PDB file of C-alpha atoms and ligand atoms in Angstrom:
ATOM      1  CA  UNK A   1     -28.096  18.588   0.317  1.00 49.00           C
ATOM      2  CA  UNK A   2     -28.207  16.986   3.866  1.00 59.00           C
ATOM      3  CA  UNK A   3     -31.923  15.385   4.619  1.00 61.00           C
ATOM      4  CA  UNK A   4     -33.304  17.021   7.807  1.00 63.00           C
ATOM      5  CA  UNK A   5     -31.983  15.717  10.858  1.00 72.00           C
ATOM      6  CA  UNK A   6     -28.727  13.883   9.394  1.00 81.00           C
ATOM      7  CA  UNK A   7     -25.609  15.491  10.011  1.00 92.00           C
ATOM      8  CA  UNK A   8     -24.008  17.596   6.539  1.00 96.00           C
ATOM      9  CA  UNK A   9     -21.079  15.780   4.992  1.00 98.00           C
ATOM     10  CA  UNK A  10     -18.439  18.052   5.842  1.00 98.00           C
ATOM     11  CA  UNK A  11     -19.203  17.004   9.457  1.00 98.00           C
ATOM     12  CA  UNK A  12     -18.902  13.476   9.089  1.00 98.00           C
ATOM     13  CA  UNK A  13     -15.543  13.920   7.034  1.00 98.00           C
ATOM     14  CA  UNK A  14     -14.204  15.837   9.758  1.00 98.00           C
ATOM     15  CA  UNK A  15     -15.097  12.758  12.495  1.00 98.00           C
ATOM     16  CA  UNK A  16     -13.268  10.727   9.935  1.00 98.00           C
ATOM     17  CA  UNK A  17     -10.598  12.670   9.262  1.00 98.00           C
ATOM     18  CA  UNK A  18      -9.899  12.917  13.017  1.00 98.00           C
ATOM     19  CA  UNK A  19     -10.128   9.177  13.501  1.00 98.00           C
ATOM     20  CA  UNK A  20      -7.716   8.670  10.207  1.00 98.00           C
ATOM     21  CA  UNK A  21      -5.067  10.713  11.697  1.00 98.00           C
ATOM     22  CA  UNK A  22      -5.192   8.957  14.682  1.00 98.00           C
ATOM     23  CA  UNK A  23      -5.081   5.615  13.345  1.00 98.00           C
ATOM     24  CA  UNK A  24      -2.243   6.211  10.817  1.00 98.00           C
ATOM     25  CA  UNK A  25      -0.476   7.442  13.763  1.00 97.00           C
ATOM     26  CA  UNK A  26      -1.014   3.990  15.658  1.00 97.00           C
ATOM     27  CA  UNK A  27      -0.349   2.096  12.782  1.00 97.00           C
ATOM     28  CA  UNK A  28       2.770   3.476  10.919  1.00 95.00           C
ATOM     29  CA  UNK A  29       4.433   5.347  13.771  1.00 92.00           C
ATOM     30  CA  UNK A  30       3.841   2.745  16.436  1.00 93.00           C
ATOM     31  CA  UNK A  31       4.958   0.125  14.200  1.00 94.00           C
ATOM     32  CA  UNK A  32       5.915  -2.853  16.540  1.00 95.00           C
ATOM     33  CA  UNK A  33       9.381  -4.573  15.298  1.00 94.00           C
ATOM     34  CA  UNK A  34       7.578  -7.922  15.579  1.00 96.00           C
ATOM     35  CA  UNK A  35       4.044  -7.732  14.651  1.00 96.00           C
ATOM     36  CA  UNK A  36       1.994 -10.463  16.003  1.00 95.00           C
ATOM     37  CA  UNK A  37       0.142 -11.959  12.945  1.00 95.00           C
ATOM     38  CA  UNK A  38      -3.244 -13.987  12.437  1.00 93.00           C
ATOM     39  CA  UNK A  39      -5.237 -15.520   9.601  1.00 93.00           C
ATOM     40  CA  UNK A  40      -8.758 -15.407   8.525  1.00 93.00           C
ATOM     41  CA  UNK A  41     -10.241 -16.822   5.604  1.00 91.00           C
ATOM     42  CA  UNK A  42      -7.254 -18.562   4.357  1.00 91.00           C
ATOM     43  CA  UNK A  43      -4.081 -18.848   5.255  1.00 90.00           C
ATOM     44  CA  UNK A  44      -3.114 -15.984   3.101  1.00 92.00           C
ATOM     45  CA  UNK A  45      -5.661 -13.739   4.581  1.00 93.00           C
ATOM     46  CA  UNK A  46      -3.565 -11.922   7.546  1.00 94.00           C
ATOM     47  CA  UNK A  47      -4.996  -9.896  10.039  1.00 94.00           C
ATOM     48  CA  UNK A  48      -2.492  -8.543  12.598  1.00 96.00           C
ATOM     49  CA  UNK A  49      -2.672  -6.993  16.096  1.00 96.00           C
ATOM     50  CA  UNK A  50      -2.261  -3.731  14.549  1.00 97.00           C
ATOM     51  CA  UNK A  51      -5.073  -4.030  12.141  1.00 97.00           C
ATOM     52  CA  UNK A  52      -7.055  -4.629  15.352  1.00 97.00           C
ATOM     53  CA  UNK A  53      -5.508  -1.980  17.526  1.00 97.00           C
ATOM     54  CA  UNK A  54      -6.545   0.776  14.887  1.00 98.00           C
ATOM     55  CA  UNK A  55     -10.398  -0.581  13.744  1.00 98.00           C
ATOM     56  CA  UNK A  56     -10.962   0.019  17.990  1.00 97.00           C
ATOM     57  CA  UNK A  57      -9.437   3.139  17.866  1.00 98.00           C
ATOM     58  CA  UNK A  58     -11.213   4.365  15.249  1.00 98.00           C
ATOM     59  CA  UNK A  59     -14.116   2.909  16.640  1.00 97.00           C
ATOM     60  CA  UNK A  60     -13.827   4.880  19.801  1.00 98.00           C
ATOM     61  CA  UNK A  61     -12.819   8.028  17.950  1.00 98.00           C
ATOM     62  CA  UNK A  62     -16.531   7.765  16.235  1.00 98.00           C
ATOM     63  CA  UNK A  63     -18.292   6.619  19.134  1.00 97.00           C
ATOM     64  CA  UNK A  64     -17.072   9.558  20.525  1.00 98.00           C
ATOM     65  CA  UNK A  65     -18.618  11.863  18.210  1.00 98.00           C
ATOM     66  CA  UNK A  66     -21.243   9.957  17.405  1.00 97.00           C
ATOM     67  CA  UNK A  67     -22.425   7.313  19.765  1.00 96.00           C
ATOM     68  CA  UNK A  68     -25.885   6.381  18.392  1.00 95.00           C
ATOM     69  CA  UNK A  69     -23.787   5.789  14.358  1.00 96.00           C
ATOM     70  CA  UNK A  70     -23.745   2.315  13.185  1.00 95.00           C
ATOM     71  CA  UNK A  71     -19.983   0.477  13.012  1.00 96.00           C
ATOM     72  CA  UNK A  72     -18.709  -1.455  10.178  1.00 96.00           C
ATOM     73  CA  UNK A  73     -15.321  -3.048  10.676  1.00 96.00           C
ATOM     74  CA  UNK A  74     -13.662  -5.150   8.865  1.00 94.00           C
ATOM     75  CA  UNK A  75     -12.059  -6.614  11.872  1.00 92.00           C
ATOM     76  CA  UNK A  76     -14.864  -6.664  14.141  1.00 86.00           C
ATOM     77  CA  UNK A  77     -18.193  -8.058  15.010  1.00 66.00           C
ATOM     78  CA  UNK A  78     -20.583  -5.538  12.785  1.00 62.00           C
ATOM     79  CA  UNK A  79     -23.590  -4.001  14.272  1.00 57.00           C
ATOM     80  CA  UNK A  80     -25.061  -3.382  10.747  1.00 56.00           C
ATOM     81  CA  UNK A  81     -27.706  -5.692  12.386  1.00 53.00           C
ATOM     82  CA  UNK A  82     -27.860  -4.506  15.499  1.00 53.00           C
ATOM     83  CA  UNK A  83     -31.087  -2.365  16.266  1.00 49.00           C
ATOM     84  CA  UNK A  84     -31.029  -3.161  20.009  1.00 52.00           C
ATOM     85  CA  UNK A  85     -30.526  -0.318  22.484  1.00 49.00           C
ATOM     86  CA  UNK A  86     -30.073   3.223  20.871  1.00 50.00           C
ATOM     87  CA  UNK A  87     -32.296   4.709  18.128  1.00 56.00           C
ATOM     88  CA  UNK A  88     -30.202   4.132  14.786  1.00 82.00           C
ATOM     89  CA  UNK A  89     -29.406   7.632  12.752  1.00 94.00           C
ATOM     90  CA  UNK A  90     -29.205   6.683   9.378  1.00 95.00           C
ATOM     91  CA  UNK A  91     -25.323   6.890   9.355  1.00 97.00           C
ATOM     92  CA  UNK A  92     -23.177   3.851   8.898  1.00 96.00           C
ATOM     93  CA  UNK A  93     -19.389   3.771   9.064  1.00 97.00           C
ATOM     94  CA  UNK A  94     -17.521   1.083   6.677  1.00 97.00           C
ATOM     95  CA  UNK A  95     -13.910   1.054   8.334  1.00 98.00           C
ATOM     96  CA  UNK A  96     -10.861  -1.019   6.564  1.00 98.00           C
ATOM     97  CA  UNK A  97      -8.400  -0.669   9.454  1.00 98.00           C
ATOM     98  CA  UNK A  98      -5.224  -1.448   7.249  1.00 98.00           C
ATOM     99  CA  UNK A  99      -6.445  -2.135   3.762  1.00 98.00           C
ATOM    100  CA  UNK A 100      -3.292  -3.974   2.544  1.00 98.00           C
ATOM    101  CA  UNK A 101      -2.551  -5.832   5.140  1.00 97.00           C
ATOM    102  CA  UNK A 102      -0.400  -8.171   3.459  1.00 98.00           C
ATOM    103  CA  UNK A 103       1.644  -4.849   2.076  1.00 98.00           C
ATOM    104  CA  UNK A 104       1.536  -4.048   5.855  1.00 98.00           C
ATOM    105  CA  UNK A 105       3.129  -7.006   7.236  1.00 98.00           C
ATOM    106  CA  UNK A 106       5.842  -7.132   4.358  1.00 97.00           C
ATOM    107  CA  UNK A 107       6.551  -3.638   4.795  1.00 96.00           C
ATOM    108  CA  UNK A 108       5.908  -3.108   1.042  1.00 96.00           C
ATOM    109  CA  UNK A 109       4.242   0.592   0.075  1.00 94.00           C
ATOM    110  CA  UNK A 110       0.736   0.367  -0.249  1.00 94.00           C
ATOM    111  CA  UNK A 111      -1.598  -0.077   2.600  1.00 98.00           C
ATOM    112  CA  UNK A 112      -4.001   2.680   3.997  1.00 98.00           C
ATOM    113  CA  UNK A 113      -6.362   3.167   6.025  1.00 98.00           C
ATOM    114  CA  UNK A 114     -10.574   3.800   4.875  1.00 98.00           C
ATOM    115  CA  UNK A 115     -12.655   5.288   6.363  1.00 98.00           C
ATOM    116  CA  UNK A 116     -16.185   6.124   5.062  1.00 98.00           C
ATOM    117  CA  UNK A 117     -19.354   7.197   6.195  1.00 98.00           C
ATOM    118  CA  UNK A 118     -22.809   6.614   4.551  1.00 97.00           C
ATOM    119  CA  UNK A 119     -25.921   8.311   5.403  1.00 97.00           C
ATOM    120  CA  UNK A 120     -29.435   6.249   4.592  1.00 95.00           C
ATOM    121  CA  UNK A 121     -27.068   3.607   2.671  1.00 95.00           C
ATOM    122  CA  UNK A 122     -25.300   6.652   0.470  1.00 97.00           C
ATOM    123  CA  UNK A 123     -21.763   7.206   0.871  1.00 98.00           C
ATOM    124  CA  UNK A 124     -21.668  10.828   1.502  1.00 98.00           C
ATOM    125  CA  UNK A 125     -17.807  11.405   2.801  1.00 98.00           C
ATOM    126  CA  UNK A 126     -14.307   9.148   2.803  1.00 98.00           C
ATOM    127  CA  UNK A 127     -10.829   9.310   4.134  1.00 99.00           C
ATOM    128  CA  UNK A 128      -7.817   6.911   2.435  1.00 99.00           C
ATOM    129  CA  UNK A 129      -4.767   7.570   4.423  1.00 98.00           C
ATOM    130  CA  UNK A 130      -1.288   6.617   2.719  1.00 98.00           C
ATOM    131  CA  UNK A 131       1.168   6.956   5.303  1.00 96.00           C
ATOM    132  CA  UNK A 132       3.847   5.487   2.993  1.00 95.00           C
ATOM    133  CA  UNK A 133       3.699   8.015   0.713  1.00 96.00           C
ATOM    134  CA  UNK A 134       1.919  11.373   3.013  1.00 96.00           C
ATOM    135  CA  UNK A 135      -1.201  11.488   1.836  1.00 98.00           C
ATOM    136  CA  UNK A 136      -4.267  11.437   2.321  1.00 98.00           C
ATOM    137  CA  UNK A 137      -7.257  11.716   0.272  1.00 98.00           C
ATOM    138  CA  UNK A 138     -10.828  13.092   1.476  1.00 98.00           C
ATOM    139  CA  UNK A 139     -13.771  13.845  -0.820  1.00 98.00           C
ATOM    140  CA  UNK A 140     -17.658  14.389  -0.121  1.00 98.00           C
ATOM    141  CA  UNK A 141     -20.719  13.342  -1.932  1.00 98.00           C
ATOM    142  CA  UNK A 142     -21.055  16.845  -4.024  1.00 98.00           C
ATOM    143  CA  UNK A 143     -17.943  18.470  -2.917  1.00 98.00           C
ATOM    144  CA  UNK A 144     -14.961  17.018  -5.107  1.00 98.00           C
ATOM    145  CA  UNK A 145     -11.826  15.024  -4.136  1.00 98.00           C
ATOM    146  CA  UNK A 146      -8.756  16.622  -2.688  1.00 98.00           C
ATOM    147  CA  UNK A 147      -5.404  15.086  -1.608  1.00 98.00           C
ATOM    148  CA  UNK A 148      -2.973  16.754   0.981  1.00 98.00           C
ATOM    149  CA  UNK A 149       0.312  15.124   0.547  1.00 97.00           C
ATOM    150  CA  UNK A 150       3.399  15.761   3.044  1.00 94.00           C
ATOM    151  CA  UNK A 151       6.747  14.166   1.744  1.00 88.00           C
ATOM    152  CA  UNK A 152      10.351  16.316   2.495  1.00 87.00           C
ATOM    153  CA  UNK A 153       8.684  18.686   4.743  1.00 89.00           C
ATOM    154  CA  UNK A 154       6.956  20.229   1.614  1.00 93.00           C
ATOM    155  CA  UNK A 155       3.151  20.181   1.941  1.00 96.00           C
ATOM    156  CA  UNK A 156       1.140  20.366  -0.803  1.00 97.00           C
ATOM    157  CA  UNK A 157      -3.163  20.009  -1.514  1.00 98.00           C
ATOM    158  CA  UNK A 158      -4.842  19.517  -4.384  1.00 98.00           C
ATOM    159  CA  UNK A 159      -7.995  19.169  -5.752  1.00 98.00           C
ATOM    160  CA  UNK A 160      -8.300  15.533  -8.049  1.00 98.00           C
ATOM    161  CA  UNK A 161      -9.490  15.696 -11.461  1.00 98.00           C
ATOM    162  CA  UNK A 162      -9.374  12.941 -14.035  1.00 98.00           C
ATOM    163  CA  UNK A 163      -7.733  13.953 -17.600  1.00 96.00           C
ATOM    164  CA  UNK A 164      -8.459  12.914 -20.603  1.00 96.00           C
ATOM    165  CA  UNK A 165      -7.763   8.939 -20.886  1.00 96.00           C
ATOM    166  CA  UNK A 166      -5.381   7.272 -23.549  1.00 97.00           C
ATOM    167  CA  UNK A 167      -6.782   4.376 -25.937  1.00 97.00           C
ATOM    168  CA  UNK A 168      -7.924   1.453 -24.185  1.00 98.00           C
ATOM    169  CA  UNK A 169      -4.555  -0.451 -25.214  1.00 98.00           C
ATOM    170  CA  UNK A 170      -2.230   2.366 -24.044  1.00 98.00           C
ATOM    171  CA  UNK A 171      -4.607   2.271 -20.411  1.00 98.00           C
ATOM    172  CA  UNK A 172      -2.766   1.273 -17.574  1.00 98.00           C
ATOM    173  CA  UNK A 173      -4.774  -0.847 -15.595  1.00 98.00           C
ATOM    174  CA  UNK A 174      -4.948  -1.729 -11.880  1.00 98.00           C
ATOM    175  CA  UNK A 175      -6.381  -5.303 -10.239  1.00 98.00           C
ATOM    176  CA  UNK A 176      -6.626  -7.196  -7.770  1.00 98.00           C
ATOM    177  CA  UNK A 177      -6.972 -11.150  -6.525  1.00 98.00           C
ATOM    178  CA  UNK A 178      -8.990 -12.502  -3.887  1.00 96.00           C
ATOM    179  CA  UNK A 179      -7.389 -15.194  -1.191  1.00 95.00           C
ATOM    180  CA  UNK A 180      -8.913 -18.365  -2.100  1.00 94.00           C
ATOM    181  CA  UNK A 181      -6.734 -20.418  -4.707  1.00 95.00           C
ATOM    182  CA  UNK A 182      -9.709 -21.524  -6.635  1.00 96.00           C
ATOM    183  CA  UNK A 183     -10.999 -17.843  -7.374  1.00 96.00           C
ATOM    184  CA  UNK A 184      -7.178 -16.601  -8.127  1.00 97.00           C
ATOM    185  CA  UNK A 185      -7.459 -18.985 -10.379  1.00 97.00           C
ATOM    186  CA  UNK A 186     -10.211 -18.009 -12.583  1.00 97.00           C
ATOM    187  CA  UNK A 187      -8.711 -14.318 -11.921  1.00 98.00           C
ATOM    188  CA  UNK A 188      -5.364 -15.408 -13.251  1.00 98.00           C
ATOM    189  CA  UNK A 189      -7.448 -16.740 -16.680  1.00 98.00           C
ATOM    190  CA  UNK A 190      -9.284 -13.215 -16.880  1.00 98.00           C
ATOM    191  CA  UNK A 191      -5.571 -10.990 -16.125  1.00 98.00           C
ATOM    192  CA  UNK A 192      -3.840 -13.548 -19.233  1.00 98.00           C
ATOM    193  CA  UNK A 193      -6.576 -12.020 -21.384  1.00 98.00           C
ATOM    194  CA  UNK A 194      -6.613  -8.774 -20.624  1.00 98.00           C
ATOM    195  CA  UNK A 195      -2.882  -8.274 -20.365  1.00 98.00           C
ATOM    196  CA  UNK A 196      -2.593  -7.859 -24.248  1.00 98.00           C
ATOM    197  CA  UNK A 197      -5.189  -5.649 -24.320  1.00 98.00           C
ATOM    198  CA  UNK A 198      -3.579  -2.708 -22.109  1.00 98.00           C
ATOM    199  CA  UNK A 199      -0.485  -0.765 -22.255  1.00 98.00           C
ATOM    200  CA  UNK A 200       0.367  -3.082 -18.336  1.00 98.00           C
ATOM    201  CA  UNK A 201      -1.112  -4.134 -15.295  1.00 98.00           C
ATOM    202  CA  UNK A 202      -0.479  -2.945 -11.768  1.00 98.00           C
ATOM    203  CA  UNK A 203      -1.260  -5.338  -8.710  1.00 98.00           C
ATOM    204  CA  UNK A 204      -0.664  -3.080  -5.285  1.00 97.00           C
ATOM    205  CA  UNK A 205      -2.823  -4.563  -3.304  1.00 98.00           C
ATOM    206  CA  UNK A 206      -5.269  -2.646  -1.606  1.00 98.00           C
ATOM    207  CA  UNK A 207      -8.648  -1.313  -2.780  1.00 98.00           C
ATOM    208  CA  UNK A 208      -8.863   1.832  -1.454  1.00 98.00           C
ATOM    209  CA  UNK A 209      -5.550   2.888  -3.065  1.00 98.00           C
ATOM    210  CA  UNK A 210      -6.199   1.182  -6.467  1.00 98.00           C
ATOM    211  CA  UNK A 211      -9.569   3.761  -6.256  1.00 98.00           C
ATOM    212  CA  UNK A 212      -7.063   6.979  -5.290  1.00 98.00           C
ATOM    213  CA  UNK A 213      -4.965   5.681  -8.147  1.00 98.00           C
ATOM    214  CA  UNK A 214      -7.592   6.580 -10.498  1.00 98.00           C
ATOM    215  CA  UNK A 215      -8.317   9.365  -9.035  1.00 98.00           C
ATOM    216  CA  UNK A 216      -4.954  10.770  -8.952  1.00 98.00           C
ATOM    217  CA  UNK A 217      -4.039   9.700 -12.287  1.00 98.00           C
ATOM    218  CA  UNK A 218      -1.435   6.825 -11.566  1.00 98.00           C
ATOM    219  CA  UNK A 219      -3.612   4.198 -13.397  1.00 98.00           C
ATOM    220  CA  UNK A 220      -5.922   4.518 -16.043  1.00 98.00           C
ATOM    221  CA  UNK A 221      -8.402   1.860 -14.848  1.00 98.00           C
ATOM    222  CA  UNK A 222      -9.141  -0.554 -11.903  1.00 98.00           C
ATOM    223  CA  UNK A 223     -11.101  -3.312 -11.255  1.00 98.00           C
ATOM    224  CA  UNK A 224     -11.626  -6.207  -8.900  1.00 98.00           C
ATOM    225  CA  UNK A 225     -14.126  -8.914  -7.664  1.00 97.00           C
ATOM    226  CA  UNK A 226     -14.605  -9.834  -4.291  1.00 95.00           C
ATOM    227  CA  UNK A 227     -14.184  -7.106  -2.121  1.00 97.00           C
ATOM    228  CA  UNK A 228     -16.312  -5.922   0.572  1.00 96.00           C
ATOM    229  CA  UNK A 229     -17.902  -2.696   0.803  1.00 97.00           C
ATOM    230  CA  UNK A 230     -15.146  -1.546   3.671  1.00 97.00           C
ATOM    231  CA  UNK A 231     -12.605  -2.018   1.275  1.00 98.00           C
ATOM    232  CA  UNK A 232     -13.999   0.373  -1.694  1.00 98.00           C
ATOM    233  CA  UNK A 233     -16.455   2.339   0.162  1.00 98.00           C
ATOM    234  CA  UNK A 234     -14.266   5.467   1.113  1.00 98.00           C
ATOM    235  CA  UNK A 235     -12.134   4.944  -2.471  1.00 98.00           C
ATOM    236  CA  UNK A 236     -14.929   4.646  -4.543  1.00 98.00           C
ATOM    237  CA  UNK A 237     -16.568   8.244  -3.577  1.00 98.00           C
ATOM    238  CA  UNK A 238     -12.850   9.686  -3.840  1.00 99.00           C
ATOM    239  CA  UNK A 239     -12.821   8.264  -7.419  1.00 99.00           C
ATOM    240  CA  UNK A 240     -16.188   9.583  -8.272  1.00 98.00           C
ATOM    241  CA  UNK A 241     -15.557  12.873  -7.138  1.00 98.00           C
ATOM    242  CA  UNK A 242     -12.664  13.485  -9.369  1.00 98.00           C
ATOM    243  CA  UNK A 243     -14.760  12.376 -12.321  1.00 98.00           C
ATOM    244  CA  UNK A 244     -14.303   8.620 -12.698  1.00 98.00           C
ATOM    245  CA  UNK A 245     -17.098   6.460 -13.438  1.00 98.00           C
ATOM    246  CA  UNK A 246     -17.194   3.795 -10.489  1.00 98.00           C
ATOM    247  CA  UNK A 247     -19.294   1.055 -11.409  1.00 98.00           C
ATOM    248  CA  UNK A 248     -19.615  -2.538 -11.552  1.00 98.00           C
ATOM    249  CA  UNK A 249     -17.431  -4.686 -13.897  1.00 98.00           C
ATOM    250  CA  UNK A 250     -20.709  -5.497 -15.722  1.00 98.00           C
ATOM    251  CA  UNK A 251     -21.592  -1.736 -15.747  1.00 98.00           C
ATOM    252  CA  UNK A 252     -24.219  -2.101 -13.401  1.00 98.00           C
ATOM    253  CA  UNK A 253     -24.078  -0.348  -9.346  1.00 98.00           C
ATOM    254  CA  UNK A 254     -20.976  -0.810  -7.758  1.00 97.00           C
ATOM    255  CA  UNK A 255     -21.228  -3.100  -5.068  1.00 97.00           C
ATOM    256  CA  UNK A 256     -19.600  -5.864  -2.690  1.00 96.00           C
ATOM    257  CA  UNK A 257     -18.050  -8.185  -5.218  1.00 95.00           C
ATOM    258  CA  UNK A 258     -17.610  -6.241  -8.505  1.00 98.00           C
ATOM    259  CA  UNK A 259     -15.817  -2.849  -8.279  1.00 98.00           C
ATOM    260  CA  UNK A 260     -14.645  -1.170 -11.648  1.00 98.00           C
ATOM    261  CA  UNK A 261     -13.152   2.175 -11.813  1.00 98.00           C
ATOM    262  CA  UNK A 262     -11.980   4.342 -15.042  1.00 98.00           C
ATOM    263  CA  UNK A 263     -12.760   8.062 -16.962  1.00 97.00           C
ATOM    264  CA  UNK A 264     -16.441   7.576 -18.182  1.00 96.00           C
ATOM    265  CA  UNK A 265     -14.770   7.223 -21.732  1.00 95.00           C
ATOM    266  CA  UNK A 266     -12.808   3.980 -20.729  1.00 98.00           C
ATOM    267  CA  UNK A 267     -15.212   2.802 -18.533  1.00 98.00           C
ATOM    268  CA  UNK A 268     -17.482   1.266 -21.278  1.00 97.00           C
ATOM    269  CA  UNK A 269     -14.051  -0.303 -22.908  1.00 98.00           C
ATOM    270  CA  UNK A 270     -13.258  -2.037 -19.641  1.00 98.00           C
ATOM    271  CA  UNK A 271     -16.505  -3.232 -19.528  1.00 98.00           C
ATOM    272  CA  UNK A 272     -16.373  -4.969 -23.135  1.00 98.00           C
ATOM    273  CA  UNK A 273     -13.508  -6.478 -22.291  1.00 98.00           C
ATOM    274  CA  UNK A 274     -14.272  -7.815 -19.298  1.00 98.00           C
ATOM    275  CA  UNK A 275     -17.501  -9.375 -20.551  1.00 98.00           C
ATOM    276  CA  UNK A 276     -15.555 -10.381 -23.878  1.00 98.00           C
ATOM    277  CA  UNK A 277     -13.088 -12.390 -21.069  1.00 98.00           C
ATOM    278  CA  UNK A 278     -15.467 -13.841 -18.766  1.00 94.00           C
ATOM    279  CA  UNK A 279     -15.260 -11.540 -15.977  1.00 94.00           C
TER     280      UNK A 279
HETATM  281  C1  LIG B 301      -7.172  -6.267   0.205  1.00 50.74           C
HETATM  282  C2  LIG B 301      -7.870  -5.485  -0.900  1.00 50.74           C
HETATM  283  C3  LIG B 301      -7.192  -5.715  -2.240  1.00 50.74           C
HETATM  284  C4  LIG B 301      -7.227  -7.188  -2.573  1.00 50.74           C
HETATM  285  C5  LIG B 301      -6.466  -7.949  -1.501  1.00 50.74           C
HETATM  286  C6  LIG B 301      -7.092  -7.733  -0.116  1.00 50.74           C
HETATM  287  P1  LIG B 301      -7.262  -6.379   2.862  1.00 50.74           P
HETATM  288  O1  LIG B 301      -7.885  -6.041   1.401  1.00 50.74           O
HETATM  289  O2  LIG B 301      -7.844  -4.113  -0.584  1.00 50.74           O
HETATM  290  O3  LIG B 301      -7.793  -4.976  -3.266  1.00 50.74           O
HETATM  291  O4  LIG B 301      -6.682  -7.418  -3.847  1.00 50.74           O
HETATM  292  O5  LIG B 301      -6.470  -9.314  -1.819  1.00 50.74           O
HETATM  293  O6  LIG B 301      -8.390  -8.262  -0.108  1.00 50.74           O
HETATM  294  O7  LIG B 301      -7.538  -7.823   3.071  1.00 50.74           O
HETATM  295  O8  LIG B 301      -5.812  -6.078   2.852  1.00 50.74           O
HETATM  296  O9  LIG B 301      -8.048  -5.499   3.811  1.00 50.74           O
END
């Protein structure tokens, strides 16, 4: 139920849709042959001009619609803080651009772009745009998770609902690593342990898909430290929607720095383990 005075969810999913479209259309279309690439917080951390190109024009697209919204890019300056100038409405954007970015500069499958949009700090609608594989996931606080896939000029859309989950060691579990050697590290220790544990691992490298992997069914389980809330925000609600429990790896709130996906069932599994390895 939308508060008084903040816009329903189905509106803000729209301004996001709108503003996905566009920037998968920058972004995988309008491809450059040579992409001119950057790093951030390591060396491995790559941002690109593209990455840039798309947080603005998503940016502009919400501006558009909703001038007065706070904007929170991963590749940009954040105005989370900002409370000059016009009155604030409750409604903050988390943007990832191109999560993936090193999938987008290799060309691998497996970057998208996230979009979400909370209201009053609640994430209440979110986009995840695969262009790779035409589709693109939507979902809003309350209203389920749907995917609307285009691949061979067949169109398909679907509403996402999680099965029943197999035994924690037939689970097929998703992760990921942060960029600085030191925390791989310690990651690396935690994946040797829970390796035997699991029917296999997947690494594809961005959040937001890892989060429409449970949601769709392609992994059992996901979990990673060290992200920020752009990265899980719009994936996280997705999962949720279709019936995954989206928590912390401790089992407390999701949040920036412990994400942990799986069917409520496995969920508490993942988290013994975890806990059992150090996590
Ligand atoms: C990525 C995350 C992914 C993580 C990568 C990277 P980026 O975000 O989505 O889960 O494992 O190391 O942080 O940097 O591509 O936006």
């Amino acid at each position: 139920m939308t508060a008084p005075g903040h816009p329903s969810a189905a509106a803000l999913l729209s301004v996001a849709l709108e503003a996905a479209g566009a920037a998968v259309e920058l972004v995988h279309r309008d491809r450059p042959s040579t992409l001119q690439i950057a790093t951030k917080s390591t060396a491995t951390d790559l941002v690109t001009e593209m990455d840039r190109a798309a947080e603005g024009l998503i940016r502009s697209i919400i501006a558009a619609a909703r001038p007065a919204d706070r904007f929170v890019g991963e590749e940009s300056a954040s105005d989370e803080d900002d409370t000059s100038g016009t009155d604030r409405t409750g409604v903050t954007w988390w943007v990832d651009p191109i999560d993936g970015t090193t999938n987008y500069v290799y060309d691998h499958p497996g970057y998208a772009v996230s979009i979400a949009a909370a209201v009053d700090g609640e994430v209440v609608a979110g986009v995840v745009a695969d262009p790779t594989h035409g589709r693109t996931y939507r979902a809003t606080l309350g209203g389920g998770a749907r995917c609307s896939e285009t691949m061979g000029g067949k169109s398909t859309d679907r509403r996402l609902e999680l099965a029943a989950p197999p035994p924690l060691d037939h689970a097929l579990v998703a992760t990921g690593f942060a960029y600085d050697g030191d925390r791989r590290r310690a990651q690396g220790q935690i994946l040797t342990g829970v390796l035997p544990r699991v029917r296999d691992i997947r690494r594809m490298g961005a959040a937001a898909l890892d989060l429409c992997s449970v949601a769709s069914g392609r992994v059992d389980a996901y979990y990673e430290a060290g992200l920020s809330m752009w990265d899980f925000a719009a994936g996280a609600l997705v999962a949720t929607e279709a019936g995954a429990r989206v928590g912390g790896i401790d089992g407390g709130p999701v949040r920036p720095g412990s994400v942990l996906a799986a069917h409520p069932v496995l969920f508490d599994q993942m988290v013994s383990l975890l806990a059992e390895l150090g996590a």
